[in-house]
Amino acid sequence: MGGEQNWVMVPTMSAKYPQHASGPVGKQIHHIYRDRLRQFTNNGQYKEQSLMAKLYDGRLSGQPHIKLSVWDAPDLTRPTFKEATSKDNEFRETKKGEAFGPSWSTHWFKVQFKLPYEWVYKPRVELHWDSHSEAMVWTDDGKPLQGLTGNGERTEWIVPKEFRDYDKEHTIYIEMACNGMFGNPTGGDTIQPPDPNRYFPLTEADLVSVNLDARALYYDFWIIGDGAREFPEDSWQEHQALQVCNEIMDCFIAGEGSNACIKECRNIAKKYVGDKVDSADVYKTEATSIVNAIGNCHIDTCWLWPWAETKRKIARSWSNQCDLLDRYPEHRFVASQAQQYKWLEELYPYAFDRVKAHIKKGGFQTIGGSWVEHDTNMPSGESLVRQFLYGQRFFESRFGERSRTFWLPDTFGYSTQLPQICRLAGMDRFFTQKLSWNNINNFPHTTFNWVALDGSQVICHMAPCETYTADANFGDVVRSVSRHKSMDQDATSLLPFGKGDGGGGPTFEQLEKLRRCRGISNTVGLLPSTKIPESVDEFFDRLEHRAATGDVEFVTWYGELYLELHRGCYTTQANNKRNNRKSEILLHDIEHLATLATIQGDSSYKYPKKDIDFMWENVLLCQFHDCLPGSAIEMCYRDSDEAYAKVFKTGHKLLKDALEALGFDDGAKGFKVASDVVLQTLGWKRGQVIKRQVTAASGPAVTVKQTGTDLFVLQNEQLKVELSQGAITSLYDLKAKREVLPKGGKANQLVVFDDKPLYWQAWDVEVFHLNSRKELKPSSSSKITEQSSHRVAISTSYKISEKSSITTTVSLSASSTDPNKPSLVETTADVDWHETMKFLKVEFPTTITNTEASYETQYGIIRRPTHYNTDWDMAKFEVVCHKWADLSEHGYGVSVLNDSKYGFATAGKMMRLSLLRAPKAPDAHADMGKHHIKWAVMPHAGPLDERTVRAGFEFNYPLRVHKHPEPARIEDLMSAFKLTPSSSPSLIVDTIKRGEDDEDVSNGDMPAKKGRHVIVRVYDSLGGLSRGTIMLGPVEVKRAWKCNLLEDELEEVKVGREGLEVELRAFEVASFKLLLA
Ligand SMILES: [Zn+2]
């Protein structure tokens, strides 16, 4: 093209338009000019001729400029700065090219450098360090400055002004951790178990002088290039982007990449991104911005690395954010999980103070209000309460603020009572996005009101960019609109950006890209305008204001937000789940008894707040969304096993101390008269097991008979149970005169399924596993193993494979003296499990007809379909339950109770309790070994009601019997905080504890308050208006308030003569604070 200008003017015409074509001019072949753009910013064959060669105008490597020495920490230890830099440690010389390992080891580098004269005045000098692993830069006096990621990502540390002097040696330390952001997965497949023997080469340890114009042009070109690639071809903006990019390349070539032409190229870019992208001023326009970019950094508290590494990830990631906040005034960064702040406070006081200073300035923002970003499916109601109580109190005590937004982007489904619990914990907003992972149905809303079982609601927003680790690319901004499903109500959205899962958070690149995205919106439009809001609260405030003024009515979603994926997480890592259940129960009993002990016990007894906090904090930590669900590596379960061991050890001591303070004595002091007393820690009086007098006339209360080869009949006053080859072949209700099993049905049948999900082994069980059902057959004849007048039992052994076996013991006890109490057929199973990708379940076929089954959830019941009518119904082929599941029809039902399981399925009339899985990734040994599991089947006349709810508690809470010299007095004390007999039986008094800030209890985090308080938490368990009176026994109460979960008083309530009167709406959970006299 081109050629000389050789116009022939026509003198009679004024127009200067040439009469003759100067030569052919072709229409640009669009895709070729678009594909050309890659040449400018790729590291391929044209790199040396491209912008990439101009990003740095100087590089110093090795001696005499940089001197490297290293100390290898022994035995995979993670020493502190002080330990690492001890005089006793010998730092040996090293250089680029050396590799360090093995996986999880730590290496401390001493980096000594000197700048040559001409470098002192360079606009920007950076140390580029790439060990292909995570690392942390420290000052030589032990201040952690900044994290490094490796593998080309976040490898730069800006050499500060005070280090920029001529020929003077400066020293920093770099702590290298031999793991990547995602741990050390074998073969690079993220979820494969860690490779213990990875080595990491140090490929970059250079000082570089940065050409800031070239770097800025790089981001200009990147984002304008995205416009050329991603805007629709029928938009002028797409064509314009392509023209601008080609013009920049032509200019660069013409100017041979000189600094002057790079400046010229940037001027060309301004046609598209405007002239303000070099500062936060780009955001200061009148534009209506609908996309709200907010920095965040998802640090999985454990996942593909152990807790000890998480602690370092926090310091690395958050120090980086402090640095970015200093350099980018528009930056806003949110971080959740009080536990992570607490670790930082304990281990990195310098980094914590830096964070604290930025929190004060407003750039660094606490969010989430919970202790960790926990699983919401499996923790008990009280655990969810404590996640917020401990989380909010930590934030308040350290930073003087509570969170209003429950921030939980990455957990595997959301329990139906969360909106109520959030509201009661001071949070009226909820942010997540995980439902975009559904692999069957597309969740239909982005912004909506999420409604709990009791009708409480929170505004929920699910980021339409469908990630919480956005790279702040052009495409993320586009998706914030193109995948927004609530546009007819409100077009705004959150765009949570920042490297995550393994930590990291926003990078300067991402902030540069966001400025340019906004620049495009300001200048050429079409791209949705993106701003950085003051806070997440600002985003929600606007939504709330619109709703409050009637400007918009958000759609509603009632009930759970079921994740159509990761259903294996209700079962994987059985031991961990069992420990969760057992520790919740232990804590419940400790708090109840310790409270009583402070009211009427040994006067020297002190409520063990510190130890209770220690226990709760560990239990809450283990509820992290990759820990309790079973999706972490083996190292994490060693961590959690250790934590639970400490919890149980502490717990048993606390229980013993409380009992001693209450005067219980099991022989130690040798009281002359001491009677058995049942510890009454549940909301109703549990009967002591009364061993009924057996007379010749009455006969035994329960019998067992062998009626043939491997045929047995067990019978009490309520049930007749026939067993054949270990399975229940008939379950006959003698009172209701009804057979519970279908003809030919076998209850308690153990079945094994092939279990190979599409990818996420520990996480997923896929619907096709149901095609591979295989019944287990006993390996020998069943035997009578117990035959007393009160209990009979049959044991049966099964061989699952050459390696695995099970022994089950099915037992029937004498029926209760309370005619209203249904009998249970109990089973204990001792499993030795060594399978590969198999799923063990136990089945209960029934004769019950209903299109819905019921499952216990936190503070209530959730009903789910038993059919596969639609994809939405079928997606729930495996669901979560707590202590029980129930299938009832008019007049009759069957409940299945468990002591440590969470996975269940009801298909038609078949109920199945999930027992064990055998995934091999990310933990190659998940669930291998011995397991002790208990379940029970409880047929009941009439509907699902309090009998099942109470049976669930009694099956799980051990009946503790201890000796007391004054049984009447102690029973009187234990009658406090129970409901009167006339109270609605649906009411459950769930928790009794002391007030957090009572003078004699307070841990000093918050100002202590005068007086002694008891907190009573009660809920309606069945879903209807419930009234009742909580008796106080000998406990004298001066005043009482209804309070929230954070124990703020809401309204004063009357304490009547009988006790505290309560009235709760369906599935309400209410807390009361009683001031003791
Ligand atoms: Zn996560």
Short mmCIF file of C-alpha atoms in Angstrom, two decimals, residues 72-277:
data_model
loop_
_atom_site.label_atom_id
_atom_site.label_comp_id
_atom_site.label_asym_id
_atom_site.label_seq_id
_atom_site.Cartn_x
_atom_site.Cartn_y
_atom_site.Cartn_z
CA ASP A 72 17.70 -25.63 54.45
CA ALA A 73 15.29 -26.11 57.35
CA PRO A 74 15.53 -29.69 58.60
CA ASP A 75 12.83 -32.37 58.49
CA LEU A 76 10.03 -30.46 56.78
CA THR A 77 9.91 -27.99 59.68
CA ARG A 78 8.64 -24.45 59.18
CA PRO A 79 10.87 -22.38 61.46
CA THR A 80 10.11 -18.79 62.34
CA PHE A 81 12.28 -15.93 61.08
CA LYS A 82 14.11 -15.86 64.38
CA GLU A 83 14.80 -19.57 64.34
CA ALA A 84 15.83 -19.54 60.70
CA THR A 85 18.26 -16.65 61.03
CA SER A 86 19.85 -17.93 64.22
CA LYS A 87 23.62 -17.64 64.27
CA ASP A 88 23.84 -21.40 64.59
CA ASN A 89 22.42 -21.94 61.13
CA GLU A 90 24.93 -22.06 58.38
CA PHE A 91 23.89 -20.35 55.16
CA ARG A 92 25.65 -21.95 52.22
CA GLU A 93 26.26 -20.20 48.93
CA THR A 94 23.80 -20.96 46.15
CA LYS A 95 22.80 -19.68 42.75
CA LYS A 96 20.09 -19.64 40.17
CA GLY A 97 19.51 -23.04 38.62
CA GLU A 98 19.71 -25.02 41.85
CA ALA A 99 16.56 -26.97 42.75
CA PHE A 100 15.15 -27.17 46.27
CA GLY A 101 12.96 -29.78 47.87
CA PRO A 102 11.47 -32.14 48.72
CA SER A 103 7.79 -31.20 48.82
CA TRP A 104 6.75 -29.24 51.95
CA SER A 105 10.35 -28.43 52.96
CA THR A 106 11.40 -24.85 53.71
CA HIS A 107 14.53 -23.03 52.58
CA TRP A 108 15.62 -19.63 53.84
CA PHE A 109 17.62 -17.50 51.43
CA LYS A 110 19.80 -14.59 52.38
CA VAL A 111 19.76 -12.19 49.44
CA GLN A 112 22.47 -9.49 49.53
CA PHE A 113 22.45 -6.96 46.75
CA LYS A 114 24.12 -3.75 45.67
CA LEU A 115 22.92 -1.34 43.00
CA PRO A 116 25.27 0.19 40.43
CA TYR A 117 25.27 3.98 40.20
CA GLU A 118 23.05 4.31 37.12
CA TRP A 119 20.39 2.16 38.78
CA VAL A 120 19.89 4.46 41.70
CA TYR A 121 17.78 6.81 39.58
CA LYS A 122 15.89 4.24 37.51
CA PRO A 123 12.17 4.84 37.81
CA ARG A 124 11.43 1.34 39.12
CA VAL A 125 13.72 -1.45 40.23
CA GLU A 126 12.26 -4.82 41.10
CA LEU A 127 13.66 -8.05 42.41
CA HIS A 128 12.29 -10.86 40.29
CA TRP A 129 12.30 -14.14 42.15
CA ASP A 130 10.83 -17.33 40.74
CA SER A 131 11.38 -20.53 42.68
CA HIS A 132 8.23 -22.03 41.10
CA SER A 133 6.90 -22.24 44.63
CA GLU A 134 5.40 -19.93 47.19
CA ALA A 135 7.77 -17.67 49.08
CA MET A 136 7.85 -14.70 51.42
CA VAL A 137 10.13 -11.66 51.38
CA TRP A 138 11.40 -10.58 54.83
CA THR A 139 13.46 -7.61 55.92
CA ASP A 140 16.73 -8.46 57.61
CA ASP A 141 15.20 -7.49 60.94
CA GLY A 142 12.32 -9.93 60.60
CA LYS A 143 9.40 -8.06 59.04
CA PRO A 144 7.38 -10.09 56.55
CA LEU A 145 6.87 -7.81 53.55
CA GLN A 146 5.31 -9.63 50.69
CA GLY A 147 4.40 -13.04 49.32
CA LEU A 148 5.62 -14.49 46.05
CA THR A 149 3.69 -17.08 44.11
CA GLY A 150 6.07 -18.50 41.51
CA ASN A 151 5.64 -19.95 38.05
CA GLY A 152 5.68 -16.50 36.52
CA GLU A 153 2.92 -15.26 38.77
CA ARG A 154 3.58 -12.55 41.36
CA THR A 155 7.35 -12.95 41.11
CA GLU A 156 8.23 -9.27 41.60
CA TRP A 157 9.12 -7.34 44.72
CA ILE A 158 9.58 -3.59 44.29
CA VAL A 159 12.90 -2.47 45.73
CA PRO A 160 11.91 0.34 48.09
CA LYS A 161 13.43 3.83 48.00
CA GLU A 162 15.49 3.27 51.12
CA PHE A 163 17.35 0.47 49.35
CA ARG A 164 18.16 2.59 46.31
CA ASP A 165 21.60 3.91 47.15
CA TYR A 166 24.84 3.52 45.33
CA ASP A 167 27.15 0.62 46.10
CA LYS A 168 25.67 -0.08 49.50
CA GLU A 169 24.84 -3.65 50.33
CA HIS A 170 21.30 -4.45 51.44
CA THR A 171 20.01 -7.73 52.78
CA ILE A 172 16.64 -9.34 52.63
CA TYR A 173 15.56 -12.87 53.41
CA ILE A 174 13.30 -15.04 51.29
CA GLU A 175 11.49 -17.92 52.90
CA MET A 176 10.82 -20.52 50.21
CA ALA A 177 8.02 -23.04 50.81
CA CYS A 178 8.26 -26.13 48.64
CA ASN A 179 4.69 -26.11 47.45
CA GLY A 180 2.73 -24.31 44.80
CA MET A 181 -0.47 -22.38 45.37
CA PHE A 182 -2.29 -25.71 45.02
CA GLY A 183 0.08 -27.79 47.11
CA ASN A 184 2.06 -30.56 45.44
CA PRO A 185 -0.39 -32.60 43.36
CA THR A 186 1.10 -35.60 41.61
CA GLY A 187 1.42 -35.27 37.86
CA GLY A 188 -0.02 -31.77 37.95
CA ASP A 189 -3.62 -33.03 38.26
CA THR A 190 -4.93 -30.74 41.01
CA ILE A 191 -6.83 -33.37 42.96
CA GLN A 192 -4.28 -36.17 42.90
CA PRO A 193 -2.65 -36.85 46.29
CA PRO A 194 0.55 -34.90 46.92
CA ASP A 195 3.82 -36.02 45.39
CA PRO A 196 6.17 -36.17 48.40
CA ASN A 197 9.24 -35.69 46.26
CA ARG A 198 8.89 -32.54 44.23
CA TYR A 199 11.88 -30.25 43.69
CA PHE A 200 11.59 -26.60 42.76
CA PRO A 201 14.21 -24.88 40.61
CA LEU A 202 15.18 -21.32 41.35
CA THR A 203 15.05 -19.90 37.83
CA GLU A 204 14.93 -16.19 38.54
CA ALA A 205 16.76 -14.14 41.17
CA ASP A 206 17.44 -10.93 39.29
CA LEU A 207 17.21 -7.22 39.78
CA VAL A 208 15.38 -5.64 36.86
CA SER A 209 14.76 -2.08 35.79
CA VAL A 210 11.20 -1.75 34.64
CA ASN A 211 10.14 0.26 31.59
CA LEU A 212 6.95 1.58 33.12
CA ASP A 213 5.59 2.92 29.81
CA ALA A 214 6.08 -0.44 28.13
CA ARG A 215 4.40 -2.19 31.04
CA ALA A 216 1.45 0.20 30.91
CA LEU A 217 1.18 -0.29 27.14
CA TYR A 218 1.14 -4.03 27.71
CA TYR A 219 -2.06 -3.70 29.77
CA ASP A 220 -3.56 -1.17 27.35
CA PHE A 221 -2.98 -3.56 24.51
CA TRP A 222 -4.20 -6.61 26.44
CA ILE A 223 -7.57 -5.11 27.24
CA ILE A 224 -8.12 -3.35 23.91
CA GLY A 225 -7.12 -6.65 22.27
CA ASP A 226 -9.83 -8.36 24.36
CA GLY A 227 -12.26 -5.83 22.89
CA ALA A 228 -11.17 -6.90 19.42
CA ARG A 229 -11.55 -10.56 20.33
CA GLU A 230 -14.63 -10.51 22.55
CA PHE A 231 -16.93 -7.68 21.52
CA PRO A 232 -19.52 -8.83 18.99
CA GLU A 233 -18.41 -8.44 15.39
CA ASP A 234 -21.51 -6.44 14.61
CA SER A 235 -20.43 -3.67 16.97
CA TRP A 236 -18.36 -0.69 15.90
CA GLN A 237 -16.42 -1.02 19.13
CA GLU A 238 -15.05 -4.38 18.04
CA HIS A 239 -13.79 -2.93 14.75
CA GLN A 240 -12.40 0.11 16.45
CA ALA A 241 -10.50 -2.04 18.97
CA LEU A 242 -8.92 -3.96 16.14
CA GLN A 243 -7.92 -0.76 14.35
CA VAL A 244 -6.37 0.74 17.48
CA CYS A 245 -4.37 -2.41 18.21
CA ASN A 246 -3.08 -2.63 14.65
CA GLU A 247 -2.21 1.04 14.71
CA ILE A 248 -0.23 0.51 17.92
CA MET A 249 1.69 -2.37 16.36
CA ASP A 250 2.41 -0.39 13.21
CA CYS A 251 3.63 2.56 15.26
CA PHE A 252 5.84 0.29 17.37
CA ILE A 253 7.37 -1.24 14.25
CA ALA A 254 7.87 2.13 12.62
CA GLY A 255 9.58 3.46 15.73
CA GLU A 256 11.59 0.27 16.19
CA GLY A 257 10.32 -0.14 19.69
CA SER A 258 12.00 3.02 20.99
CA ASN A 259 10.86 4.62 24.22
CA ALA A 260 9.50 7.52 22.20
CA CYS A 261 7.38 5.26 20.03
CA ILE A 262 6.14 3.37 23.08
CA LYS A 263 4.88 6.70 24.42
CA GLU A 264 3.29 7.33 21.02
CA CYS A 265 1.66 3.89 21.13
CA ARG A 266 0.16 4.77 24.49
CA ASN A 267 -1.31 7.91 22.97
CA ILE A 268 -2.95 5.77 20.31
CA ALA A 269 -4.37 3.51 23.04
CA LYS A 270 -6.03 6.56 24.63
CA LYS A 271 -8.46 6.66 21.69
CA TYR A 272 -9.94 3.53 23.15
CA VAL A 273 -9.28 3.57 26.89
CA GLY A 274 -9.19 7.31 27.45
CA ASP A 275 -6.45 9.31 29.14
CA LYS A 276 -7.07 8.46 32.78
CA VAL A 277 -6.11 4.82 33.08
#
